[in-house]
mmCIF file of C-alpha atoms in Angstrom:
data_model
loop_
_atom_site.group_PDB
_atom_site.id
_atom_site.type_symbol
_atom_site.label_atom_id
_atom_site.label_comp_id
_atom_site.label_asym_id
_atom_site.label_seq_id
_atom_site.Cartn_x
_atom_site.Cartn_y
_atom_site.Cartn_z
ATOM 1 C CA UNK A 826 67.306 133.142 51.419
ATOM 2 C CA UNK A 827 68.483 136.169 53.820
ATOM 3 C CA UNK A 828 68.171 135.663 57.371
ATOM 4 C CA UNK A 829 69.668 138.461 60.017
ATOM 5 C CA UNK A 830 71.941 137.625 62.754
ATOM 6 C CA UNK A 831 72.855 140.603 63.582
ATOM 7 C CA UNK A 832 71.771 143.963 63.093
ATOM 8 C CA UNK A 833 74.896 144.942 61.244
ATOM 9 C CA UNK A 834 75.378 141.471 59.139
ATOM 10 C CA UNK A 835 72.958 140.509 56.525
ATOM 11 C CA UNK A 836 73.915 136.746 56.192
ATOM 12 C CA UNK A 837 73.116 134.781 53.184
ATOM 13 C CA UNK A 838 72.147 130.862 52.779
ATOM 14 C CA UNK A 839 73.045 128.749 50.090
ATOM 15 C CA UNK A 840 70.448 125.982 48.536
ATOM 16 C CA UNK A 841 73.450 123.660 48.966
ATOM 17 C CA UNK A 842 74.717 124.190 52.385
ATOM 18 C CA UNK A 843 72.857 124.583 55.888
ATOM 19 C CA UNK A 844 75.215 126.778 57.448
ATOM 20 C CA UNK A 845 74.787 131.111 56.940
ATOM 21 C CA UNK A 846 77.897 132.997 56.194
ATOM 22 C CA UNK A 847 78.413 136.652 55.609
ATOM 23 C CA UNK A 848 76.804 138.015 52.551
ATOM 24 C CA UNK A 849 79.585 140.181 51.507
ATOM 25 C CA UNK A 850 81.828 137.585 51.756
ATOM 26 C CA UNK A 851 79.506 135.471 49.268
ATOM 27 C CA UNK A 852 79.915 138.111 47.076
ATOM 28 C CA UNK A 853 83.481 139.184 46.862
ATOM 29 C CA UNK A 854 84.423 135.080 46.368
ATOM 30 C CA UNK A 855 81.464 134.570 43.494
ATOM 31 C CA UNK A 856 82.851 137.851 41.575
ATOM 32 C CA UNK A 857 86.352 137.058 42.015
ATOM 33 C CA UNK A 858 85.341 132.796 41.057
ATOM 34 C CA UNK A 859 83.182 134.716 38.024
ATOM 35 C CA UNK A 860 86.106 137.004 36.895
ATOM 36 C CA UNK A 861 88.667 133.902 37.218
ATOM 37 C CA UNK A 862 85.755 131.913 34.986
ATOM 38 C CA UNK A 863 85.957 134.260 32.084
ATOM 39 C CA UNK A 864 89.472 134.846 32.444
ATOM 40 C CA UNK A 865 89.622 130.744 31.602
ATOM 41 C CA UNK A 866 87.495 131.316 29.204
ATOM 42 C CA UNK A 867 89.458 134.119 27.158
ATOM 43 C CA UNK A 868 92.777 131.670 28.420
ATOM 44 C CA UNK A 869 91.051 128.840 26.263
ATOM 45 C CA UNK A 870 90.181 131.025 23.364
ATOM 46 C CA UNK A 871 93.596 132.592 23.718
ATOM 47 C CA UNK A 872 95.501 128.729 23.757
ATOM 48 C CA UNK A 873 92.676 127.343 21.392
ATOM 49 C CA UNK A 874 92.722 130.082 18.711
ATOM 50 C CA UNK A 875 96.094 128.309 17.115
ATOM 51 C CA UNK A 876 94.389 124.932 17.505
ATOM 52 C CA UNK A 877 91.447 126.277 14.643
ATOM 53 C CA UNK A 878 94.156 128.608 12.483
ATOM 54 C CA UNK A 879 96.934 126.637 12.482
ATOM 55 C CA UNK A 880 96.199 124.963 8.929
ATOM 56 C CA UNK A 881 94.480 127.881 7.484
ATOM 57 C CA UNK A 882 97.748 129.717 8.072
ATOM 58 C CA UNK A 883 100.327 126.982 6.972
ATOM 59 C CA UNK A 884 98.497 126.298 3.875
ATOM 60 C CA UNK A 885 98.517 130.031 3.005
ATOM 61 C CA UNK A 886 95.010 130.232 2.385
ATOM 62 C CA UNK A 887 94.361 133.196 4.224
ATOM 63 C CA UNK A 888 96.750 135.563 5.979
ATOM 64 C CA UNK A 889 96.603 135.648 9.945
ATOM 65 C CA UNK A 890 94.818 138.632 9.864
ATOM 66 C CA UNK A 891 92.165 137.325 7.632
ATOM 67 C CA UNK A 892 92.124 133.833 9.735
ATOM 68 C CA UNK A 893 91.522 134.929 13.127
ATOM 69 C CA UNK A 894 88.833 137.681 11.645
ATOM 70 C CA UNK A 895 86.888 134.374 10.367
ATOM 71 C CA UNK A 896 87.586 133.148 13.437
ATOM 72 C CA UNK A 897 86.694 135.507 15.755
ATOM 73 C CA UNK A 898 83.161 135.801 14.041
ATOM 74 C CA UNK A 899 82.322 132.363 14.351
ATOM 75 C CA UNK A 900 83.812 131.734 17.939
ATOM 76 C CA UNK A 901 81.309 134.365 18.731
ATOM 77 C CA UNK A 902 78.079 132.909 17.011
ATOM 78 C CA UNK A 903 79.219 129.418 18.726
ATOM 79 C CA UNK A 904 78.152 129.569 22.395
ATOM 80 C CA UNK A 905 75.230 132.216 21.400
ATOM 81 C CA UNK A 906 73.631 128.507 18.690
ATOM 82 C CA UNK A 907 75.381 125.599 20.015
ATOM 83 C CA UNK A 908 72.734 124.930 22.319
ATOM 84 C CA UNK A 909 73.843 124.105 26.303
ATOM 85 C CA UNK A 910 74.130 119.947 26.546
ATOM 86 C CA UNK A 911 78.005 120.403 26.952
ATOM 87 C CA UNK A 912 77.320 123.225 29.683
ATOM 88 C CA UNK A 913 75.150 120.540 31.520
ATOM 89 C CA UNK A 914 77.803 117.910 31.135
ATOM 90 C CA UNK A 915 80.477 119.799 33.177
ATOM 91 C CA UNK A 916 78.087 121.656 35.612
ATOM 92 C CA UNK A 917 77.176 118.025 36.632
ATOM 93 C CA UNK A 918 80.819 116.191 37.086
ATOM 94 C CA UNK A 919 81.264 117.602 41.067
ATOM 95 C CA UNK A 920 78.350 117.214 43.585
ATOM 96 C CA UNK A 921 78.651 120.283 45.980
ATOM 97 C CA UNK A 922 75.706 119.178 47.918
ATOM 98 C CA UNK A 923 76.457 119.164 51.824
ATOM 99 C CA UNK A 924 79.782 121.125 51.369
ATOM 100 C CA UNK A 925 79.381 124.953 52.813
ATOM 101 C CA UNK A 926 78.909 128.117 50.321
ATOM 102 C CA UNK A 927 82.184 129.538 50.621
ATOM 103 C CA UNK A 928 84.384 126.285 50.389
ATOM 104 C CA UNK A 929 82.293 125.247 47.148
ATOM 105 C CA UNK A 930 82.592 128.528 45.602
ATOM 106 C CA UNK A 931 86.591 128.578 46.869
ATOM 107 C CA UNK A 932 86.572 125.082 44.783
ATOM 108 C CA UNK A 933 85.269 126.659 41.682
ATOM 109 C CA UNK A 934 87.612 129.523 42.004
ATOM 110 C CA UNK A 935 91.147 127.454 42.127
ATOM 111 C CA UNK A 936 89.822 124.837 39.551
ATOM 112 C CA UNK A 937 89.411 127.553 37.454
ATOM 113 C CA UNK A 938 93.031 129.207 38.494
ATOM 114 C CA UNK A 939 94.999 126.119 38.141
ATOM 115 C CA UNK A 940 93.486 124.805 34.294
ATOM 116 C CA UNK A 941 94.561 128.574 33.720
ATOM 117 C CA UNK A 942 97.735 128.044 35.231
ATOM 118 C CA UNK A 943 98.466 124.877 32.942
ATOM 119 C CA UNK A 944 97.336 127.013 29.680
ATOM 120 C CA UNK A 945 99.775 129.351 29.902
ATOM 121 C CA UNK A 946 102.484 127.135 30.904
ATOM 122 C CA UNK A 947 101.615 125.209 27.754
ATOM 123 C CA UNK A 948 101.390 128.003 25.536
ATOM 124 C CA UNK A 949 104.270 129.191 26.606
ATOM 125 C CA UNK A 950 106.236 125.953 25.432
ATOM 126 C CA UNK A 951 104.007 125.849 21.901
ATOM 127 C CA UNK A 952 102.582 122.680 23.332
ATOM 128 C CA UNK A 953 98.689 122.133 21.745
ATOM 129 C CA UNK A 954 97.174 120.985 25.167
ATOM 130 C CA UNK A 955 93.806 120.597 26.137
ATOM 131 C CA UNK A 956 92.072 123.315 28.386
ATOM 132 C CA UNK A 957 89.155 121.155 28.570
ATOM 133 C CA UNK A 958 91.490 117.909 30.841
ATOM 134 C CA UNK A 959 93.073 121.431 32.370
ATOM 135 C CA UNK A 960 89.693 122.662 33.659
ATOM 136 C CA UNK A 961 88.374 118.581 34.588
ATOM 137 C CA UNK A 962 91.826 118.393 36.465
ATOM 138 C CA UNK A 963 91.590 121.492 38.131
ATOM 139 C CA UNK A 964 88.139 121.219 39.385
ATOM 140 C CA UNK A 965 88.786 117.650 39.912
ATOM 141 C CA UNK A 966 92.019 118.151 42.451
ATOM 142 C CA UNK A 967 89.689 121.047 44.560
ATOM 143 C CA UNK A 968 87.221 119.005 45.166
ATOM 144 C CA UNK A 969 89.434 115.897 46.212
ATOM 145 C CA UNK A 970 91.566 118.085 48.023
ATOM 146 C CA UNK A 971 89.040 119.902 50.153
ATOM 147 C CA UNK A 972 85.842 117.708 50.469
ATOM 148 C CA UNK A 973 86.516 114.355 49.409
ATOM 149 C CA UNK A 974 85.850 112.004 46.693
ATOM 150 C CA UNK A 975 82.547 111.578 47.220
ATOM 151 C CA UNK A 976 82.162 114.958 46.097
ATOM 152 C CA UNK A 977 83.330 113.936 42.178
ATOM 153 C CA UNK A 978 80.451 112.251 40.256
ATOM 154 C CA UNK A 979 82.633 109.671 38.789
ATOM 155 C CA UNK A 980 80.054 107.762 36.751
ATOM 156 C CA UNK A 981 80.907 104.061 37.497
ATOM 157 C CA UNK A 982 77.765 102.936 38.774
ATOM 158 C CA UNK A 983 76.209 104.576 35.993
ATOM 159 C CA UNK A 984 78.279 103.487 33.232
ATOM 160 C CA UNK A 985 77.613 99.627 34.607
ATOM 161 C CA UNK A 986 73.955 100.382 34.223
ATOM 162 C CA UNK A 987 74.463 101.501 30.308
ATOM 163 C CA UNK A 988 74.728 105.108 31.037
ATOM 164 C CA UNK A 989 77.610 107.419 30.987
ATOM 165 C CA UNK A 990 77.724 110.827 33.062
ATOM 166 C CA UNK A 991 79.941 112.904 35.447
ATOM 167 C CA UNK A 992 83.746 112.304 34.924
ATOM 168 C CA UNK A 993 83.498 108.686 33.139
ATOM 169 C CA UNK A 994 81.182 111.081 30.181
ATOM 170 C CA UNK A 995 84.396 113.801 30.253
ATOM 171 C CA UNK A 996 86.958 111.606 30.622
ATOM 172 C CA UNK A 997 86.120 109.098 27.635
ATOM 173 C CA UNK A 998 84.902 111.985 25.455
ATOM 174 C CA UNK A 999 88.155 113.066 25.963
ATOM 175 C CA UNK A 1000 89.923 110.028 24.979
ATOM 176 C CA UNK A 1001 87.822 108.903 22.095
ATOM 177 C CA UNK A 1002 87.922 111.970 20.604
ATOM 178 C CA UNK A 1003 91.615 112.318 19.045
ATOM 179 C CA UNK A 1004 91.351 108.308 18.455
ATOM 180 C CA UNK A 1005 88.460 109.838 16.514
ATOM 181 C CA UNK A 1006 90.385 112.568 14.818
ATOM 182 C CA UNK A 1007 93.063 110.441 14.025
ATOM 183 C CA UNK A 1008 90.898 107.529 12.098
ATOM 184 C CA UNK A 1009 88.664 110.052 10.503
ATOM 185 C CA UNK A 1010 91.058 112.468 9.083
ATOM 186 C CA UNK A 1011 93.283 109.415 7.493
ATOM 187 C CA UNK A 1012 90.030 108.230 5.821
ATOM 188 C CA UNK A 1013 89.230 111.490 4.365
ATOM 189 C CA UNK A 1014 92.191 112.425 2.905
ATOM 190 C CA UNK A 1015 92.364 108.804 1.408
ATOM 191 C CA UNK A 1016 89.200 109.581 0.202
ATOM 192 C CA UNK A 1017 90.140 112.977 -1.047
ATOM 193 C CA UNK A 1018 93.498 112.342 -2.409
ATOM 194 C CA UNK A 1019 92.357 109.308 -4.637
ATOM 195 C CA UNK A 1020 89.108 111.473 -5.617
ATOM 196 C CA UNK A 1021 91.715 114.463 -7.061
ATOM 197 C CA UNK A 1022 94.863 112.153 -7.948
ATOM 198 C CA UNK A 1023 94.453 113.564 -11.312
ATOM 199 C CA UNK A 1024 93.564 116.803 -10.755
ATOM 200 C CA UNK A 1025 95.114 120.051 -12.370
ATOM 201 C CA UNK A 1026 97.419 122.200 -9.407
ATOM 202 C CA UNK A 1027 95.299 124.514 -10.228
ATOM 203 C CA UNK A 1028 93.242 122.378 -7.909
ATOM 204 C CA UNK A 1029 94.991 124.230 -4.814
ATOM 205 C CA UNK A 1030 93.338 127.834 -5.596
ATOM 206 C CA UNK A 1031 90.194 126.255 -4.972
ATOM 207 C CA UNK A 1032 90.854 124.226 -2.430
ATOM 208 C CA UNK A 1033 92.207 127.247 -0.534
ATOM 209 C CA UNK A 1034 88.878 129.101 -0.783
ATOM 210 C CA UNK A 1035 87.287 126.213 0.691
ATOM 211 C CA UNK A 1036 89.062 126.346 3.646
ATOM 212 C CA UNK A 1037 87.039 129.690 4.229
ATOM 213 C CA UNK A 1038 84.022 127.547 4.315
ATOM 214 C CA UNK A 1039 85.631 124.871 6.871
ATOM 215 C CA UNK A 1040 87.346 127.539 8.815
ATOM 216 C CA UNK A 1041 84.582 128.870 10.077
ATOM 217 C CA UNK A 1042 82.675 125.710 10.594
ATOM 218 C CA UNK A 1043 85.959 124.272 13.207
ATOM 219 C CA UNK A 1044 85.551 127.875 14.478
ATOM 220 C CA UNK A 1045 82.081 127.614 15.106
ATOM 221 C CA UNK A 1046 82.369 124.224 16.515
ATOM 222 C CA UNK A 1047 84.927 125.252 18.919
ATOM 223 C CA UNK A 1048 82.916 127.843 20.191
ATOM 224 C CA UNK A 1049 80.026 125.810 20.473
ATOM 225 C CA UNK A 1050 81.637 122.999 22.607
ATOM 226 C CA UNK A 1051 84.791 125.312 24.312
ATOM 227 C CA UNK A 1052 82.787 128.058 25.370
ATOM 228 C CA UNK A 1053 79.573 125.866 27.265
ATOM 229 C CA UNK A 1054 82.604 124.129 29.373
ATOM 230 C CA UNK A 1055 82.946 127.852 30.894
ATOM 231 C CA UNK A 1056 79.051 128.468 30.982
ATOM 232 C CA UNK A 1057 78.719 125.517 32.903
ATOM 233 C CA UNK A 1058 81.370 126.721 35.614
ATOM 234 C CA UNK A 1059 79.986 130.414 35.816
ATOM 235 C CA UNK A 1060 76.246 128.818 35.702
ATOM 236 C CA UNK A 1061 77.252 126.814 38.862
ATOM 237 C CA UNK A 1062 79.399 129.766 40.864
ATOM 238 C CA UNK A 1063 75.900 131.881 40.768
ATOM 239 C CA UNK A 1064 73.820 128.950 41.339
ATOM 240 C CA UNK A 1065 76.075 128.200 44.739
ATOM 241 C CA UNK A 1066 76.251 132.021 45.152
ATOM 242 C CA UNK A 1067 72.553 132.374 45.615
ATOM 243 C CA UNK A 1068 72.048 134.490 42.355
ATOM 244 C CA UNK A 1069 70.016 131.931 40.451
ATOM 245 C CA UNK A 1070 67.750 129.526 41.401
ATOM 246 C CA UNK A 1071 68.222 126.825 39.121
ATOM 247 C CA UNK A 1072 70.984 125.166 36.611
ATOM 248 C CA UNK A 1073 69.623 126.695 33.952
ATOM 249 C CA UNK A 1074 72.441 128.592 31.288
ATOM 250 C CA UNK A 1075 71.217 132.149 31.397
ATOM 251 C CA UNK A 1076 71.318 134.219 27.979
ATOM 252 C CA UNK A 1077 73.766 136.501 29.574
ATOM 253 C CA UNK A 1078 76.056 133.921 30.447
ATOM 254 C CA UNK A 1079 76.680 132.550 26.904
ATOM 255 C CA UNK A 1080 76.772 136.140 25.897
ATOM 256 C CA UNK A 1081 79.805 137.381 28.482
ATOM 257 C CA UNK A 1082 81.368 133.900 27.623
ATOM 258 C CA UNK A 1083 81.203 134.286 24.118
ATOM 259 C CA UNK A 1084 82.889 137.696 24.093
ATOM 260 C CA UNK A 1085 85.603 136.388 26.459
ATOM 261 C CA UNK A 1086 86.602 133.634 24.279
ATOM 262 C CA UNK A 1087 86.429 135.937 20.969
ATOM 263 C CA UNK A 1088 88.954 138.473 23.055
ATOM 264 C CA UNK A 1089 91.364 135.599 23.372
ATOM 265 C CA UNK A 1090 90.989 134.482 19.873
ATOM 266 C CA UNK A 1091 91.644 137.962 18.920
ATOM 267 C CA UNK A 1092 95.088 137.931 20.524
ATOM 268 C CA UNK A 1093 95.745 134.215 20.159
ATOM 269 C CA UNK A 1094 98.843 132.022 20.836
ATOM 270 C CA UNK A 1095 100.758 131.745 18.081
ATOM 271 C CA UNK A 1096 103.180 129.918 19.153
ATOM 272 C CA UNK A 1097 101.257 126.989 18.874
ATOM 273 C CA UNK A 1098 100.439 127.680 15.156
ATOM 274 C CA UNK A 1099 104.454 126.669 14.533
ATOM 275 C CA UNK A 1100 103.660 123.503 16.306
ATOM 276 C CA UNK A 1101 100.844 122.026 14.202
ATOM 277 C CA UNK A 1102 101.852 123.861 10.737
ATOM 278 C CA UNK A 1103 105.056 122.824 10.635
ATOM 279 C CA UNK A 1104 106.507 120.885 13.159
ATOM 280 C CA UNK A 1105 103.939 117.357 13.377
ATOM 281 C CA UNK A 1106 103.397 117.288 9.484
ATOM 282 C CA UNK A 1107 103.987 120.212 6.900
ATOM 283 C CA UNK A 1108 101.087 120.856 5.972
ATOM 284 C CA UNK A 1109 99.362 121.253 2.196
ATOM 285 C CA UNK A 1110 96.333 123.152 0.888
ATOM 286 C CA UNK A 1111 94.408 119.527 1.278
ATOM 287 C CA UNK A 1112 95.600 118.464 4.342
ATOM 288 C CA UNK A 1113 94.683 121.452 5.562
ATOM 289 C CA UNK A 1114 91.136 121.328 4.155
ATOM 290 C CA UNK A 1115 90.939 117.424 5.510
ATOM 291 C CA UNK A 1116 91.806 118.336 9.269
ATOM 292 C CA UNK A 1117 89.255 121.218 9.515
ATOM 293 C CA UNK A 1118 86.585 119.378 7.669
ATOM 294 C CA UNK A 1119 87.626 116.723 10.155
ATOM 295 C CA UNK A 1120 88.060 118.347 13.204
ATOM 296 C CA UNK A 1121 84.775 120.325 12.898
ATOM 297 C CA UNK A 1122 82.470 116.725 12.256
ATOM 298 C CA UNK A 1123 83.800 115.753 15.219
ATOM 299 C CA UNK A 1124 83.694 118.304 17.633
ATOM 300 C CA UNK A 1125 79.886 119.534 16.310
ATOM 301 C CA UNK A 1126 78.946 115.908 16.767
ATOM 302 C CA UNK A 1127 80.317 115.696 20.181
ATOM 303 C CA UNK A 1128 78.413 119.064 21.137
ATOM 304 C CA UNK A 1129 75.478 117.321 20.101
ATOM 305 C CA UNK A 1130 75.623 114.769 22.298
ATOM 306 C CA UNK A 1131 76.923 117.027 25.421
ATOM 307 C CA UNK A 1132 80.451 115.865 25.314
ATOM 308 C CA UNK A 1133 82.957 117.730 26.340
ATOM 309 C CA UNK A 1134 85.962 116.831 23.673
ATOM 310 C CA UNK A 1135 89.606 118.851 22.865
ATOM 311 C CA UNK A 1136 89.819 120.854 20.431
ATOM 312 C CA UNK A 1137 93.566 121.060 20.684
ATOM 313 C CA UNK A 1138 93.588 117.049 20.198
ATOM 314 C CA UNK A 1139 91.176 116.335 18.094
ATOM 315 C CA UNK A 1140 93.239 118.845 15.368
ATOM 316 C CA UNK A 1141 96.920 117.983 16.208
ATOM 317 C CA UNK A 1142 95.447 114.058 16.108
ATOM 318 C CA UNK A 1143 93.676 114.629 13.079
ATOM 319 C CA UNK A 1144 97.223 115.924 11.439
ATOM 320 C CA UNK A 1145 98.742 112.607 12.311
ATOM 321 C CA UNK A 1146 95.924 111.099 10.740
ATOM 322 C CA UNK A 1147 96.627 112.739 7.720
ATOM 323 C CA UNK A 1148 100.175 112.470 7.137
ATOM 324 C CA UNK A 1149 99.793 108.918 8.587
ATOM 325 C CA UNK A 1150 97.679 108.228 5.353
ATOM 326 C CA UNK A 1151 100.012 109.787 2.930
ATOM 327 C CA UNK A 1152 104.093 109.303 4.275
ATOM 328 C CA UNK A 1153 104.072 107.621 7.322
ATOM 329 C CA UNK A 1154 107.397 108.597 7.734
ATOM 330 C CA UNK A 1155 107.053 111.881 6.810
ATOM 331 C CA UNK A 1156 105.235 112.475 10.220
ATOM 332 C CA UNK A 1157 107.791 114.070 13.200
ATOM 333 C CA UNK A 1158 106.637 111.034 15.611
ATOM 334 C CA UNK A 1159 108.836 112.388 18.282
ATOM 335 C CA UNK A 1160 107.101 115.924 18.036
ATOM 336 C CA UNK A 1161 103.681 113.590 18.150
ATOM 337 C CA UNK A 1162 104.909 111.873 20.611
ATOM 338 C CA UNK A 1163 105.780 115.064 22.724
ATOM 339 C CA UNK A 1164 102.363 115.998 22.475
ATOM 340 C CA UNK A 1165 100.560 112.958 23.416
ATOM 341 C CA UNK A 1166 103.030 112.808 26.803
ATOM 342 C CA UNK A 1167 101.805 116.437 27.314
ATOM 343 C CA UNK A 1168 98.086 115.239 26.860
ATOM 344 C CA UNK A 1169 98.335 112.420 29.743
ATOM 345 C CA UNK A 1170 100.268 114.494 32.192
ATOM 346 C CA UNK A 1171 97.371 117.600 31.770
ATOM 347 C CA UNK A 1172 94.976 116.292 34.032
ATOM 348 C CA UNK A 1173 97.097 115.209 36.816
ATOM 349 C CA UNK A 1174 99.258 118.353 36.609
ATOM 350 C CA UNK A 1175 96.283 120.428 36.868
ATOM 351 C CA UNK A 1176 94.762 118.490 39.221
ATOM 352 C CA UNK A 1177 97.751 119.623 41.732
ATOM 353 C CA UNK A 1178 97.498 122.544 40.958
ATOM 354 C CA UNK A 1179 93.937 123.233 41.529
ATOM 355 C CA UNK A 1180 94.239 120.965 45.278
ATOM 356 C CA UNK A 1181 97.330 123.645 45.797
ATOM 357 C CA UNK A 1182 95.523 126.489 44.684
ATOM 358 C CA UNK A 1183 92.566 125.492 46.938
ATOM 359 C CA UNK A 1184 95.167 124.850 50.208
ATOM 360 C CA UNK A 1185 96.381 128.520 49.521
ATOM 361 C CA UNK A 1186 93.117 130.201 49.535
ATOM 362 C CA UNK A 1187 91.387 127.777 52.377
ATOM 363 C CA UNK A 1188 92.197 130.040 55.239
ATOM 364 C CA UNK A 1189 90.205 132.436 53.254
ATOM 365 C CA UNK A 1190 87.297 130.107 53.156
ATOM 366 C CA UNK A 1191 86.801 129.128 56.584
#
């Protein structure tokens, strides 16, 4: 709604806040919170491509060139099919209701800087974090920081009523998930290794093409559950912007997202492929076939159900898993062990980082 104030100043009112505030200062903070939403977006495809090629690429069933092609194609088709539950799950964790235009969109915008913050400095070690407890921590420690915590939908009343939503639905999504890929992946490959304990080596060369097969399925299940967390961000900066009138995912938005997360997978991290090829458990043309086949039943099943999971922890957990079932002690625990430290500090770390983020640009926003 556009109401004038002054015959120079078009002023612009948000659905979510009574107050009217320049309209061209709605619009420079939504582009630069939509801009900072993709550039997540291509950050998580970016830090996540490793996560899905990791195995592919240890196991030598495909070359990296070949892998992130497979990849890339399927990252793509993922946000365009997997549907939007996820999307709706993280567009509903913070209520912005009551908090003014610019200060909500300001929120958005250093969530979004400090989960992208945390990827890099992750990547940049080779640690397999999670951009999805980077982006809940982010937008988490804005909101907290700026308008309260009355402004987080944390879920408790609901979850005593039999329901889960807002951060109790992220938050134990995100737990259950690697607990998940963990128990699954040591019953498959159980499964697996007594079905083809006699089996010829020849046995590798096919199980090596399969992994073509359950590539792109972990690739399209990535997409379809990494991708909607960034459609439901950019979905909510235009809906607080004024450029939408409902929470409703448009087609454009899972197309721009989809092409910013198939740019990052394009020119992913590979320092994080050493990490999970090599360094947890060294990996084998059937463990590698085990933790894709594992990692994609869970994270397709999770989109299903609008949960927001890790695909970083559902694939390093599902490695455990694996080597877990076959020689224990074969399994670098301390490298594990590493990685689950880095997984508990990610949300509080980027929770500071978004509140600090939010403190720098609040002059901005007032």
């Amino acid at each position: 709604m556009l109401c004038t104030l002054h015959p120079l100043i078009i002023r612009h009112r948000c659905h979510f806040a009574a107050e009217c505030v320049p309209v061209d200062l709605v619009l420079v903070i939504t582009v630069c919170a939509v801009a900072t939403v993709l550039l997540f977006d291509y950050t998580n495809g970016f830090h996540d491509a490793a996560n899905v090629v990791a195995t592919v690429i240890a196991s030598r069933a495909m070359s990296p060139a070949q892998a992130v092609l497979v990849v890339a194609v399927f990252e793509f088709l993922g946000p365009l099919l997997g549907g939007t539950a996820v999307a709706n799950t993280i567009g509903g964790f913070v209520d912005l209701a009551g908090v003014p235009v610019m200060l909500s969109l300001g929120i958005l915008l250093a969530g979004s800087i400090g989960a992208i913050g945390w990827n890099l400095l992750t990547w940049w070690k080779g640690i397999p974090s999670s951009s999805s407890h980077a982006l809940v921590g982010g937008l988490v420690g804005a909101v907290v920081s700026s308008a309260g915590v009355d402004h987080v939908v944390w879920g408790f009343s609901a979850l005593a009523d039999g329901h889960l939503s807002g951060v109790t639905k992220v938050l134990l999504a995100l737990v259950l998930s690697p607990l998940l890929g963990f128990l699954v992946g040591y019953l498959i490959h159980r499964f697996l290794s007594l079905l083809f304990r006699a089996a010829r080596p020849t046995l590798n060369r096919h199980l090596r093409l399969s992994q073509y097969v359950t590539t792109a399925g972990l690739a399209f299940a990535h997409g379809a559950n990494d991708a909607q967390k960034s459609m439901g961000i950019l979905t909510l900066v235009l809906l607080l912007g004024g450029f939408i009138p409902s929470f409703d995912v448009p087609l454009w938005v899972m197309l721009v997202c989809a092409i910013a997360m198939t740019a990052g997978v394009l020119t992913g991290g590979w320092r994080i492929v050493r990490t999970l090829g090599f360094a947890v458990y060294k990996v084998r043309p059937l463990h590698a076939l085990d933790s894709q086949l594992t990692s994609a039943t869970v994270i397709l099943s999770a989109s299903l159900v609008g949960a927001p999971v890790s695909t970083s922890h559902v694939v390093a957990s599902s490695i455990m898993g694996i080597g877990a079932s076959e020689r224990p002690r074969s399994v670098r625990w301390g490298k594990a062990g590493e990685i689950v430290a880095t997984w508990v500090i990610t949300i509080p770390a980027s929770a500071a980082a978004g509140a600090i983020v939010l403190l720098l640009l609040r002059p901005l926003l007032d």
